[in-house]
Short mmCIF file of C-alpha atoms in Angstrom, two decimals:
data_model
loop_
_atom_site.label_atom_id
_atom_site.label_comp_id
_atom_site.label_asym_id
_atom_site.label_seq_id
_atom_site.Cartn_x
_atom_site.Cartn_y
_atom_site.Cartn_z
CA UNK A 27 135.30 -24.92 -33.87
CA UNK A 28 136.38 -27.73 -35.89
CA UNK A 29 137.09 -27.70 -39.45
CA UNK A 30 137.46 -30.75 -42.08
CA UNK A 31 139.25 -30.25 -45.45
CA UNK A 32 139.37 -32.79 -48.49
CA UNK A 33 141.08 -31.48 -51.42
CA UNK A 34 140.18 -34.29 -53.85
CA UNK A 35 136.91 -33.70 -55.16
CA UNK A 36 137.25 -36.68 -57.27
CA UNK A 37 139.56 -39.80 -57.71
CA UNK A 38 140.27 -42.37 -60.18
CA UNK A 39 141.62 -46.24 -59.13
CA UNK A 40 142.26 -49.32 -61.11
CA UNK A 41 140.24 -52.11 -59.67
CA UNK A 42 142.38 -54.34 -57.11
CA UNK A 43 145.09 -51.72 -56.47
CA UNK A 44 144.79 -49.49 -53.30
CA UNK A 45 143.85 -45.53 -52.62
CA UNK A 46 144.40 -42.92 -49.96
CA UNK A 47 141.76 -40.28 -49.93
CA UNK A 48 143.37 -37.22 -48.10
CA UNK A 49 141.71 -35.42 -45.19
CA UNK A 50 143.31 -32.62 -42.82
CA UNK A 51 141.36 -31.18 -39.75
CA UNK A 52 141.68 -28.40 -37.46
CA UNK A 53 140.13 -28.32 -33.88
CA UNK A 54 141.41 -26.60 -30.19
CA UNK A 55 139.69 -29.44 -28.75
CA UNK A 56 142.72 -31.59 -26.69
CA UNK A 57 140.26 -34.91 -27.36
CA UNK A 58 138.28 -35.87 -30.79
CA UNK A 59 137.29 -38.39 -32.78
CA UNK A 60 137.95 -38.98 -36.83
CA UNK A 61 135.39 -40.67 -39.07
CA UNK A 62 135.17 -41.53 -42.40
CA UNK A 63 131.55 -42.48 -44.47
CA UNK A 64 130.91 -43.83 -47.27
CA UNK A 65 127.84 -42.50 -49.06
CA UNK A 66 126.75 -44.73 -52.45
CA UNK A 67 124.37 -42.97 -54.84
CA UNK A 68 121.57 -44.15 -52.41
CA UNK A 69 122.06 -41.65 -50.23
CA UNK A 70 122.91 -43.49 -47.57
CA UNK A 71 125.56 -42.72 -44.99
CA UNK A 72 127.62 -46.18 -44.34
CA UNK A 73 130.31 -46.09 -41.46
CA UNK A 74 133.99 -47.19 -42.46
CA UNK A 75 135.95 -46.41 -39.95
CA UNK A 76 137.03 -44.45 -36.52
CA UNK A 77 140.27 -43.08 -35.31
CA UNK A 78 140.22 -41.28 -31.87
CA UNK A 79 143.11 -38.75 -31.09
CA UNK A 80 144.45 -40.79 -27.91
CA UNK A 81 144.79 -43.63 -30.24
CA UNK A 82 148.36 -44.84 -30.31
CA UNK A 83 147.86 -47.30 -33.33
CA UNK A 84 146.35 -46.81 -36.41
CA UNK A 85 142.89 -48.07 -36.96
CA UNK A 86 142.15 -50.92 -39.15
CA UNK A 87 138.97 -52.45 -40.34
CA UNK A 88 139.21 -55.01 -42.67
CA UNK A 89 140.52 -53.49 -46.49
CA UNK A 90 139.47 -49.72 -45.06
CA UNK A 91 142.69 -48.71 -42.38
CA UNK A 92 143.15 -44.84 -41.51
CA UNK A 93 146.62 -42.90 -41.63
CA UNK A 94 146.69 -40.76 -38.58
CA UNK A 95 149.64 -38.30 -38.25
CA UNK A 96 148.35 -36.06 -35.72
CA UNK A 97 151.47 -33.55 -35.58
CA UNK A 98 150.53 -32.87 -39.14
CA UNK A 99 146.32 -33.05 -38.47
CA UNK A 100 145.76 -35.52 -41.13
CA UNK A 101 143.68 -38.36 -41.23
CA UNK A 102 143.65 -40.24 -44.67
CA UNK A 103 141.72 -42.97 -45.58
CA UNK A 104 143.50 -46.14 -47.27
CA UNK A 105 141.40 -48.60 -49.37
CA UNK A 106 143.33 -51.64 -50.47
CA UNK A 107 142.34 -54.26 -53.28
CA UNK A 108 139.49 -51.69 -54.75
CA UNK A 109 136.64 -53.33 -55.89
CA UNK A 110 133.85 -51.71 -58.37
CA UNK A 111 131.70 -51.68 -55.20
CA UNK A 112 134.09 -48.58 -53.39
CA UNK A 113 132.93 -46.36 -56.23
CA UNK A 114 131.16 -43.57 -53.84
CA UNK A 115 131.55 -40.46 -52.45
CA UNK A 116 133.51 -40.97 -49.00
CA UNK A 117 133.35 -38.37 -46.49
CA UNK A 118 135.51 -37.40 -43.14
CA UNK A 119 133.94 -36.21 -40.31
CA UNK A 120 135.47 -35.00 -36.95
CA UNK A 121 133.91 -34.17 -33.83
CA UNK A 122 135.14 -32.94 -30.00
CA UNK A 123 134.39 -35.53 -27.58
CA UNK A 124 134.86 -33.46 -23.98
CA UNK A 125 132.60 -31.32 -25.06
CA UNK A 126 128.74 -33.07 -24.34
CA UNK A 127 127.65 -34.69 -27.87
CA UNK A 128 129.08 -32.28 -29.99
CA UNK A 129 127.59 -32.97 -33.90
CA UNK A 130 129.55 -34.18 -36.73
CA UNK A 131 131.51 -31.76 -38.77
CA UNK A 132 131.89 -32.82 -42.68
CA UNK A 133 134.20 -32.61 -44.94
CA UNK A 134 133.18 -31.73 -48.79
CA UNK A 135 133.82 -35.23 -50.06
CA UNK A 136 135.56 -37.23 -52.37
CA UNK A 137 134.13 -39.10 -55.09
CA UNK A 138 136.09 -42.45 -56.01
CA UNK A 139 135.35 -43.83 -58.97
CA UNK A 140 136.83 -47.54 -59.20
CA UNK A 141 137.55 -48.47 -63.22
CA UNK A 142 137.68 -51.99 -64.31
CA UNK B 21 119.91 -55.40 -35.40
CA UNK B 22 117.79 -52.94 -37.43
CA UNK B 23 119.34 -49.88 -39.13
CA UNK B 24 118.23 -46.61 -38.68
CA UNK B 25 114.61 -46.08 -40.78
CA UNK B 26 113.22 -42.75 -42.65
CA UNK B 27 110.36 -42.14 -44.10
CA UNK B 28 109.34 -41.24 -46.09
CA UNK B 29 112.35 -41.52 -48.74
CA UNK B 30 111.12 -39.30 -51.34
CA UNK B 31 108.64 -36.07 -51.23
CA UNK B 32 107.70 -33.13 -53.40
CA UNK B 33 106.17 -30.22 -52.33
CA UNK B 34 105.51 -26.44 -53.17
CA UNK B 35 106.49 -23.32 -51.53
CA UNK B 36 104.85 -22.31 -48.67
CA UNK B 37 103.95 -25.66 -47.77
CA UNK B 38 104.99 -27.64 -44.28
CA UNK B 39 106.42 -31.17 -44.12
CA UNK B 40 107.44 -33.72 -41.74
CA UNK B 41 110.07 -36.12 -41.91
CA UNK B 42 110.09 -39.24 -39.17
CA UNK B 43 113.09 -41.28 -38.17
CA UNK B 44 113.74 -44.62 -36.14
CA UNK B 45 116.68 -45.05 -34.45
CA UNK B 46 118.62 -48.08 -34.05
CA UNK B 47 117.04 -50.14 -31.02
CA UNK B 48 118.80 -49.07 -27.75
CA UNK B 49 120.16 -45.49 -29.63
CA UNK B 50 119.27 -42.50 -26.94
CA UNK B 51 120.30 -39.91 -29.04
CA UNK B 52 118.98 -38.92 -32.96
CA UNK B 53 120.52 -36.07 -35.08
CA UNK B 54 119.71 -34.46 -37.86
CA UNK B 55 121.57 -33.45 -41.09
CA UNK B 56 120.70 -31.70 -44.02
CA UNK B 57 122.90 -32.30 -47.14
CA UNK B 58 123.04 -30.02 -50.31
CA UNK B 59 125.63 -30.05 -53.60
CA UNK B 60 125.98 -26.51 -52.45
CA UNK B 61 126.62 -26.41 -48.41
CA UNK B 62 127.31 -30.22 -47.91
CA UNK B 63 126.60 -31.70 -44.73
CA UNK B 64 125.44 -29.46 -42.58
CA UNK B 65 123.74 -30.56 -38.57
CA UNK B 66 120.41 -29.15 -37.61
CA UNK B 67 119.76 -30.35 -34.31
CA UNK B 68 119.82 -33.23 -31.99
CA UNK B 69 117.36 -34.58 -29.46
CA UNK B 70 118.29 -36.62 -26.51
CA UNK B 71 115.80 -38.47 -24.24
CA UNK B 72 112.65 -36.24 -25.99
CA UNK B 73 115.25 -32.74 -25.29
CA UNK B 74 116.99 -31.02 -27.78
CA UNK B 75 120.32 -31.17 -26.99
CA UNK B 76 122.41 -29.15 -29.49
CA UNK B 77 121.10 -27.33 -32.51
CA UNK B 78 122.26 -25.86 -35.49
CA UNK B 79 122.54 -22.60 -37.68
CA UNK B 80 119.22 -22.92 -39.31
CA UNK B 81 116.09 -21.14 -39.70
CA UNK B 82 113.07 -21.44 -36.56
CA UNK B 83 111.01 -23.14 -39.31
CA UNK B 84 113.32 -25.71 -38.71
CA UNK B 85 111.48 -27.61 -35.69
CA UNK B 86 112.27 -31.21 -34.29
CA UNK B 87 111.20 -33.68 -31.63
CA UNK B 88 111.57 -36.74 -29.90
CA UNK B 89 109.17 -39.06 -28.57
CA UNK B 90 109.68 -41.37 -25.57
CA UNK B 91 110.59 -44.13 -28.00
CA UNK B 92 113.48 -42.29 -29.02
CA UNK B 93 111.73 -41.73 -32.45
CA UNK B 94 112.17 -38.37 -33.83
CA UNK B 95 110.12 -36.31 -36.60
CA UNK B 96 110.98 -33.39 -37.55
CA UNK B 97 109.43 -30.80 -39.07
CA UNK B 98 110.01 -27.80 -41.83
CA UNK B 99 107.27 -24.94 -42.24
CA UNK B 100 106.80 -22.73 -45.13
CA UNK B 101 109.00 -24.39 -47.35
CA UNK B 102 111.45 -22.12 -49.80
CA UNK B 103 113.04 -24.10 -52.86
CA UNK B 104 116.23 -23.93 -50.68
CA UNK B 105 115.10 -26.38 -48.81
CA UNK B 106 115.34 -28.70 -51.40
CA UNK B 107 117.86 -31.40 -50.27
CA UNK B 108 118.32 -34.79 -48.58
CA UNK B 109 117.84 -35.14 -44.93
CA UNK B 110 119.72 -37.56 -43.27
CA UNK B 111 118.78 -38.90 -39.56
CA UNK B 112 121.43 -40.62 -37.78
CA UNK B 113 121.34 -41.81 -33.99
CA UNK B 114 123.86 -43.06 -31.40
CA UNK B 115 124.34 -44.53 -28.36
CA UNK B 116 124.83 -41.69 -26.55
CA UNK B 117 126.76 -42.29 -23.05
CA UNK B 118 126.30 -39.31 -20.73
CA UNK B 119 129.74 -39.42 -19.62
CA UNK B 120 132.91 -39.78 -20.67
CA UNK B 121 135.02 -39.52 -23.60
CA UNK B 122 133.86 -42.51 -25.78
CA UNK B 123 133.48 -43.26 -29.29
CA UNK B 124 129.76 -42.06 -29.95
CA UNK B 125 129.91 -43.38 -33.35
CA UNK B 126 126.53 -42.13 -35.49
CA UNK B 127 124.69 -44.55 -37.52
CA UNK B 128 122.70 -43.17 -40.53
CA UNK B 129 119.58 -43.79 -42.07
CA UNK B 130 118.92 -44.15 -46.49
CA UNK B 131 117.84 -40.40 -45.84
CA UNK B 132 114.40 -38.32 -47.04
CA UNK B 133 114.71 -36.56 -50.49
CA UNK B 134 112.94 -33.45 -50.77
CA UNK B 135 111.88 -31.41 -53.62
CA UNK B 136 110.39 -28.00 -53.03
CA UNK B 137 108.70 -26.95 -56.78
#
């Protein structure tokens, strides 16, 4: 079983300076995959980023770029030059990839709020 | 490319009542799953349907039902309703590969609001 843990339920960031939302998981599985969403008040579920566990380099995409240290089972989330638009819950997700389509296992969230 | 559609986005209705929530995948996406999302539990997976077969499912209720059609469309479906049920229900489909170990990145849709009264 996998298991995601944020311990931020809520964040605070000057606009234009960056933020690293923490997130540690814990899986048996040898292969998996890291996500992190982005969910506005909408509702809607928007996809930031991927990291899988083979990965040798960090992944990047565009001002979103994921800290993986997987000795220490943590995969944070770094937003640089915040703009009032990041202000959303942002959730990590993990799921085994060896296993058949295994779902998506959540995190609780944090919400970032971005102040001008 | 089109996102992933639900409708519809908001309903209310009363307990005991049944309800059916419909979802579009993103053209080419084999495989839709289903997520139910509460301030109390989070995010929490319900089931998942590959080529019209459920493929996975998860700790909920049998009034908790699903399909999928040929179109890779999905509905699914929630009978006598208990104010529990009250939350947002989020549909989100992938590509789906049937082997390997690749990225199956899922894309979500706006969700379907429910309110059981």
């Amino acid at each position: 079983a996998q298991k995601i843990t944020q311990t931020q339920p809520g964040m605070f960031v000057q606009e234009k300076e960056a933020v690293t939302l923490d997130c540690t998981y814990d899986t048996s599985d040898p292969s998996y995959g890291l996500f992190w969403y982005k969910q506005p008040s909408s509702g809607e579920m928007i996809f930031l980023i991927y990291q899988g566990s083979y990965d040798q380099q960090n992944a990047t995409e565009g001002r979103y770029s994921l800290n993986f240290q997987k000795a220490r089972k943590s995969a944070n989330l770094v937003i640089s030059a915040s703009q009032l638009g990041d202000s959303a819950m942002y959730f990590c997700a993990m799921r085994a990839l060896n296993s058949g389509n295994t779902p998506l296992v959540f995190g609780k969230g944090t919400r970032l709020s971005v102040i001008a | 490319k089109a996102g992933v559609t639900q409708t519809p986005r908001y309903l209310i209705k009363t307990r005991g009542q049944q309800v059916t929530l419909s979802c579009s995948p993103i053209s080419g996406h084999r495989s839709v799953s289903w997520y139910q999302q509460t301030p109390g539990q989070g995010l929490q997976f319900l089931f998942e349907y590959f080529s019209e077969t459920q493929r996975n499912k998860g700790n909920f209720p049998g009034r908790f039902s699903g399909r999928q059609f040929s179109n890779s469309r999905s509905e699914m479906n929630v009978s006598t309703l208990e104010l529990g049920d009250s939350a947002l229900y989020l549909c989100a489909s992938s590509l789906a590969e049937l082997a390997g170990v690749k990225q199956e990145t899922q894309y979500f849709g706006p969700g379907t609001r429910l309110l059981v009264l």
